[in-house]
């Protein structure tokens, strides 16, 4: 078995697919998250009807609204 060390927040950022606690909280608070901006913008609920602006914001590795 490999020697596993405690992973720091800075170390977690370098792991592929790893996200920090702050990123996880932001994504959990969003209505929906997508892996690409195009997928987020394709959701009809991700656009502000008054201004036709996209509400998609990038939270770490995902686009959420």
PDB file of C-alpha atoms in Angstrom:
ATOM      1  CA  UNK A   1       0.000   0.000   0.000  1.00  0.00           C
ATOM      2  CA  UNK A   2       1.256   3.460  -0.867  1.00  0.00           C
ATOM      3  CA  UNK A   3       2.221   5.952   1.789  1.00  0.00           C
ATOM      4  CA  UNK A   4      -0.636   8.468   1.749  1.00  0.00           C
ATOM      5  CA  UNK A   5       0.049  11.935   3.078  1.00  0.00           C
ATOM      6  CA  UNK A   6      -2.462  14.538   4.140  1.00  0.00           C
ATOM      7  CA  UNK A   7      -3.271  16.720   1.130  1.00  0.00           C
ATOM      8  CA  UNK A   8      -3.140  20.467   1.639  1.00  0.00           C
ATOM      9  CA  UNK A   9      -5.431  22.890  -0.181  1.00  0.00           C
ATOM     10  CA  UNK A  10      -2.577  23.998  -2.424  1.00  0.00           C
ATOM     11  CA  UNK A  11      -1.750  20.381  -3.179  1.00  0.00           C
ATOM     12  CA  UNK A  12      -5.377  19.656  -3.987  1.00  0.00           C
ATOM     13  CA  UNK A  13      -5.344  22.331  -6.712  1.00  0.00           C
ATOM     14  CA  UNK A  14      -2.648  20.418  -8.588  1.00  0.00           C
ATOM     15  CA  UNK A  15      -4.562  17.128  -8.601  1.00  0.00           C
ATOM     16  CA  UNK A  16      -6.495  16.643 -11.820  1.00  0.00           C
ATOM     17  CA  UNK A  17     -10.200  16.985 -11.081  1.00  0.00           C
ATOM     18  CA  UNK A  18      -9.626  18.052  -7.480  1.00  0.00           C
ATOM     19  CA  UNK A  19     -11.423  21.145  -6.214  1.00  0.00           C
ATOM     20  CA  UNK A  20     -11.078  23.169  -3.046  1.00  0.00           C
ATOM     21  CA  UNK A  21     -13.731  23.459  -0.376  1.00  0.00           C
ATOM     22  CA  UNK A  22     -14.578  26.973  -1.590  1.00  0.00           C
ATOM     23  CA  UNK A  23     -15.195  25.709  -5.125  1.00  0.00           C
ATOM     24  CA  UNK A  24     -17.364  22.854  -3.882  1.00  0.00           C
ATOM     25  CA  UNK A  25     -19.485  25.284  -1.821  1.00  0.00           C
ATOM     26  CA  UNK A  26     -19.960  27.663  -4.773  1.00  0.00           C
ATOM     27  CA  UNK A  27     -20.989  24.833  -7.080  1.00  0.00           C
ATOM     28  CA  UNK A  28     -23.391  23.404  -4.482  1.00  0.00           C
ATOM     29  CA  UNK A  29     -25.046  26.822  -4.065  1.00  0.00           C
ATOM     30  CA  UNK A  30     -25.648  27.172  -7.820  1.00  0.00           C
ATOM     31  CA  UNK A  31     -28.855  26.095  -9.542  1.00  0.00           C
ATOM     32  CA  UNK A  32     -27.083  23.939 -12.134  1.00  0.00           C
ATOM     33  CA  UNK A  33     -23.499  23.326 -13.290  1.00  0.00           C
ATOM     34  CA  UNK A  34     -22.136  22.175 -16.656  1.00  0.00           C
ATOM     35  CA  UNK A  35     -18.705  21.132 -17.875  1.00  0.00           C
ATOM     36  CA  UNK A  36     -18.741  23.524 -20.866  1.00  0.00           C
ATOM     37  CA  UNK A  37     -19.889  27.099 -21.366  1.00  0.00           C
ATOM     38  CA  UNK A  38     -21.921  26.086 -24.425  1.00  0.00           C
ATOM     39  CA  UNK A  39     -23.884  23.532 -22.403  1.00  0.00           C
ATOM     40  CA  UNK A  40     -24.586  26.110 -19.710  1.00  0.00           C
ATOM     41  CA  UNK A  41     -25.767  28.698 -22.236  1.00  0.00           C
ATOM     42  CA  UNK A  42     -27.976  26.097 -23.939  1.00  0.00           C
ATOM     43  CA  UNK A  43     -30.061  25.789 -20.761  1.00  0.00           C
ATOM     44  CA  UNK A  44     -33.042  28.148 -21.207  1.00  0.00           C
ATOM     45  CA  UNK A  45     -32.990  29.051 -17.500  1.00  0.00           C
ATOM     46  CA  UNK A  46     -29.410  30.347 -17.679  1.00  0.00           C
ATOM     47  CA  UNK A  47     -30.366  33.553 -19.524  1.00  0.00           C
ATOM     48  CA  UNK A  48     -31.717  36.742 -17.960  1.00  0.00           C
ATOM     49  CA  UNK A  49     -34.985  37.406 -19.871  1.00  0.00           C
ATOM     50  CA  UNK A  50     -34.859  41.180 -19.293  1.00  0.00           C
ATOM     51  CA  UNK A  51     -31.400  41.694 -20.773  1.00  0.00           C
ATOM     52  CA  UNK A  52     -30.732  38.462 -22.743  1.00  0.00           C
ATOM     53  CA  UNK A  53     -27.494  38.059 -20.800  1.00  0.00           C
ATOM     54  CA  UNK A  54     -26.037  34.709 -19.923  1.00  0.00           C
ATOM     55  CA  UNK A  55     -25.931  34.083 -16.171  1.00  0.00           C
ATOM     56  CA  UNK A  56     -23.230  31.409 -16.521  1.00  0.00           C
ATOM     57  CA  UNK A  57     -20.243  31.927 -14.230  1.00  0.00           C
ATOM     58  CA  UNK A  58     -17.158  29.738 -14.105  1.00  0.00           C
ATOM     59  CA  UNK A  59     -16.651  28.189 -10.669  1.00  0.00           C
ATOM     60  CA  UNK A  60     -13.331  26.391 -10.786  1.00  0.00           C
ATOM     61  CA  UNK A  61     -13.781  23.703 -13.470  1.00  0.00           C
ATOM     62  CA  UNK A  62     -17.516  24.080 -14.156  1.00  0.00           C
ATOM     63  CA  UNK A  63     -19.893  26.699 -15.518  1.00  0.00           C
ATOM     64  CA  UNK A  64     -22.806  27.359 -13.177  1.00  0.00           C
ATOM     65  CA  UNK A  65     -25.778  29.690 -12.928  1.00  0.00           C
TER      66      UNK A  65
END
